[in-house]
Amino acid sequence: MSELPVSDKYSPSQQPSVSLFGYELIRDDLISELLGKDEPEILYWAGKKLARKYPLYSIEEIIAFFHEADWGILSVKEEKRKELCLSLTGELVSNRLKKDKNSTFQLEAGFLAQQIEWQKKVVAEAFEHPNKRSNITQFTIKWDSHDPV
């Protein structure tokens, strides 16, 4: 990745490079049909696998990756000693939450868990908290410093 700060690389006004229909067709219809009732668990582990393929070394790189992948606008809400709270917003996130009450963001959660696990060098787990009223998804990533990888 380049050394430009994230704010210099992307502006919130940039439009997604993927059509909304194409994204929803694959993410919400096809994948859901293929994975069935095991979709959330499989997507979580798939997110971890993607993170291993694309290792990132800072929260700024994770934010940039989310933008480049058109997963939405990721922002840090709060960081504690053993917990990180993030928020995911954007048109694709909002549309997914409005369209399907069962939308999951487990792919993103798994990706975040693995990235934080590498960065902190401890086992980490991520939890999603979709908020359909405000059309955002919150993530809580927790780790135990006594559980190294």
Short mmCIF file of C-alpha atoms in Angstrom, two decimals:
data_model
loop_
_atom_site.label_atom_id
_atom_site.label_comp_id
_atom_site.label_asym_id
_atom_site.label_seq_id
_atom_site.Cartn_x
_atom_site.Cartn_y
_atom_site.Cartn_z
CA MET A 1 0.00 0.00 0.00
CA SER A 2 1.15 3.55 -0.56
CA GLU A 3 2.23 5.73 2.31
CA LEU A 4 -0.48 8.36 1.79
CA PRO A 5 -2.85 8.79 4.72
CA VAL A 6 -6.22 7.18 4.13
CA SER A 7 -7.95 10.57 3.99
CA ASP A 8 -5.69 11.57 1.06
CA LYS A 9 -6.42 8.39 -0.88
CA TYR A 10 -10.20 8.33 -0.68
CA SER A 11 -13.00 10.78 -0.40
CA PRO A 12 -16.44 9.81 0.95
CA SER A 13 -18.02 11.10 -2.26
CA GLN A 14 -16.38 8.43 -4.44
CA GLN A 15 -18.96 6.05 -5.83
CA PRO A 16 -18.53 2.26 -5.52
CA SER A 17 -16.86 0.65 -8.51
CA VAL A 18 -19.24 -2.32 -8.36
CA SER A 19 -22.89 -2.04 -9.30
CA LEU A 20 -25.25 -2.39 -6.37
CA PHE A 21 -27.33 -4.99 -8.21
CA GLY A 22 -24.28 -7.10 -9.10
CA TYR A 23 -22.99 -6.99 -5.54
CA GLU A 24 -26.35 -7.93 -4.02
CA LEU A 25 -26.89 -10.66 -6.61
CA ILE A 26 -23.71 -12.45 -5.63
CA ARG A 27 -23.48 -11.60 -1.93
CA ASP A 28 -27.11 -11.90 -0.84
CA ASP A 29 -28.68 -14.24 -3.36
CA LEU A 30 -26.10 -16.64 -4.80
CA ILE A 31 -23.87 -17.11 -1.77
CA SER A 32 -26.87 -17.46 0.53
CA GLU A 33 -28.37 -20.10 -1.75
CA LEU A 34 -25.10 -22.04 -1.99
CA LEU A 35 -24.26 -21.99 1.72
CA GLY A 36 -27.75 -22.40 3.15
CA LYS A 37 -28.15 -22.42 6.92
CA ASP A 38 -24.37 -22.54 7.45
CA GLU A 39 -23.83 -19.23 5.65
CA PRO A 40 -22.82 -17.09 8.68
CA GLU A 41 -20.25 -19.57 9.99
CA ILE A 42 -18.74 -20.24 6.56
CA LEU A 43 -18.55 -16.52 5.74
CA TYR A 44 -16.78 -15.82 9.06
CA TRP A 45 -14.09 -18.40 8.26
CA ALA A 46 -13.92 -17.21 4.66
CA GLY A 47 -13.27 -13.69 5.98
CA LYS A 48 -10.41 -15.03 8.11
CA LYS A 49 -8.99 -16.82 5.05
CA LEU A 50 -9.17 -13.60 3.00
CA ALA A 51 -7.35 -11.75 5.77
CA ARG A 52 -4.55 -14.31 5.69
CA LYS A 53 -4.27 -13.76 1.94
CA TYR A 54 -4.20 -9.95 2.36
CA PRO A 55 -2.33 -9.22 5.59
CA LEU A 56 -2.58 -5.61 6.73
CA TYR A 57 -0.37 -3.93 9.29
CA SER A 58 -2.45 -1.10 10.71
CA ILE A 59 -6.04 -0.09 11.30
CA GLU A 60 -5.58 2.54 8.57
CA GLU A 61 -4.75 -0.22 6.07
CA ILE A 62 -7.84 -2.17 7.16
CA ILE A 63 -9.99 0.93 6.61
CA ALA A 64 -8.44 1.41 3.16
CA PHE A 65 -9.01 -2.26 2.30
CA PHE A 66 -12.71 -2.01 3.18
CA HIS A 67 -13.00 1.00 0.91
CA GLU A 68 -11.14 -0.66 -1.97
CA ALA A 69 -13.23 -3.84 -1.62
CA ASP A 70 -16.43 -1.74 -1.61
CA TRP A 71 -17.39 -3.25 1.73
CA GLY A 72 -18.25 0.18 3.11
CA ILE A 73 -16.76 2.98 5.15
CA LEU A 74 -15.11 1.55 8.24
CA SER A 75 -14.33 3.81 11.19
CA VAL A 76 -12.99 3.31 14.69
CA LYS A 77 -15.52 4.20 17.38
CA GLU A 78 -13.64 3.17 20.52
CA GLU A 79 -10.54 1.25 21.49
CA LYS A 80 -10.07 -0.24 24.92
CA ARG A 81 -7.34 -2.41 26.38
CA LYS A 82 -8.85 -5.68 25.11
CA GLU A 83 -11.57 -4.50 22.73
CA LEU A 84 -12.00 -2.50 19.55
CA CYS A 85 -15.35 -1.10 18.38
CA LEU A 86 -15.77 -0.25 14.70
CA SER A 87 -18.63 1.08 12.60
CA LEU A 88 -19.39 0.17 8.97
CA THR A 89 -21.51 2.56 6.92
CA GLY A 90 -22.17 3.32 3.28
CA GLU A 91 -24.65 2.77 0.50
CA LEU A 92 -24.05 -0.97 0.12
CA VAL A 93 -24.33 -1.54 3.88
CA SER A 94 -27.50 0.53 4.09
CA ASN A 95 -29.13 -1.21 1.12
CA ARG A 96 -28.28 -4.68 2.44
CA LEU A 97 -29.81 -3.88 5.83
CA LYS A 98 -32.95 -2.38 4.28
CA LYS A 99 -33.46 -5.20 1.77
CA ASP A 100 -32.90 -8.26 3.95
CA LYS A 101 -33.58 -8.40 7.67
CA ASN A 102 -31.30 -11.46 7.88
CA SER A 103 -28.27 -9.82 6.26
CA THR A 104 -25.05 -10.84 7.93
CA PHE A 105 -21.68 -9.19 7.91
CA GLN A 106 -19.82 -12.28 9.01
CA LEU A 107 -17.37 -12.11 6.09
CA GLU A 108 -16.29 -8.69 7.32
CA ALA A 109 -16.27 -9.84 10.96
CA GLY A 110 -13.98 -12.78 10.19
CA PHE A 111 -11.70 -10.53 8.16
CA LEU A 112 -11.47 -8.06 11.05
CA ALA A 113 -10.86 -10.79 13.63
CA GLN A 114 -7.94 -12.21 11.68
CA GLN A 115 -6.37 -8.83 10.93
CA ILE A 116 -6.53 -7.75 14.59
CA GLU A 117 -5.23 -11.17 15.65
CA TRP A 118 -2.13 -10.62 13.52
CA GLN A 119 -1.65 -7.02 14.55
CA LYS A 120 -2.03 -7.69 18.28
CA LYS A 121 -0.39 -11.16 18.13
CA VAL A 122 -3.19 -12.65 20.26
CA VAL A 123 -6.29 -14.70 19.46
CA ALA A 124 -9.13 -12.34 18.51
CA GLU A 125 -12.83 -12.77 17.81
CA ALA A 126 -15.23 -10.34 16.12
CA PHE A 127 -18.95 -9.87 16.66
CA GLU A 128 -21.31 -8.02 14.33
CA HIS A 129 -24.15 -5.80 15.52
CA PRO A 130 -26.29 -4.71 12.55
CA ASN A 131 -28.49 -1.73 13.33
CA LYS A 132 -31.31 -1.75 10.81
CA ARG A 133 -32.80 1.52 12.11
CA SER A 134 -29.67 3.56 11.55
CA ASN A 135 -28.45 1.42 8.60
CA ILE A 136 -25.02 0.77 10.04
CA THR A 137 -23.22 -2.28 11.32
CA GLN A 138 -21.05 -2.16 14.39
CA PHE A 139 -18.27 -4.65 15.07
CA THR A 140 -16.76 -5.51 18.41
CA ILE A 141 -13.39 -7.24 18.27
CA LYS A 142 -12.22 -8.78 21.53
CA TRP A 143 -8.92 -10.40 22.43
CA ASP A 144 -7.17 -11.84 25.44
CA SER A 145 -3.56 -10.78 25.88
CA HIS A 146 -2.98 -14.06 27.75
CA ASP A 147 -3.88 -16.07 24.64
CA PRO A 148 -1.03 -15.48 22.14
CA VAL A 149 -1.08 -16.88 18.61
#
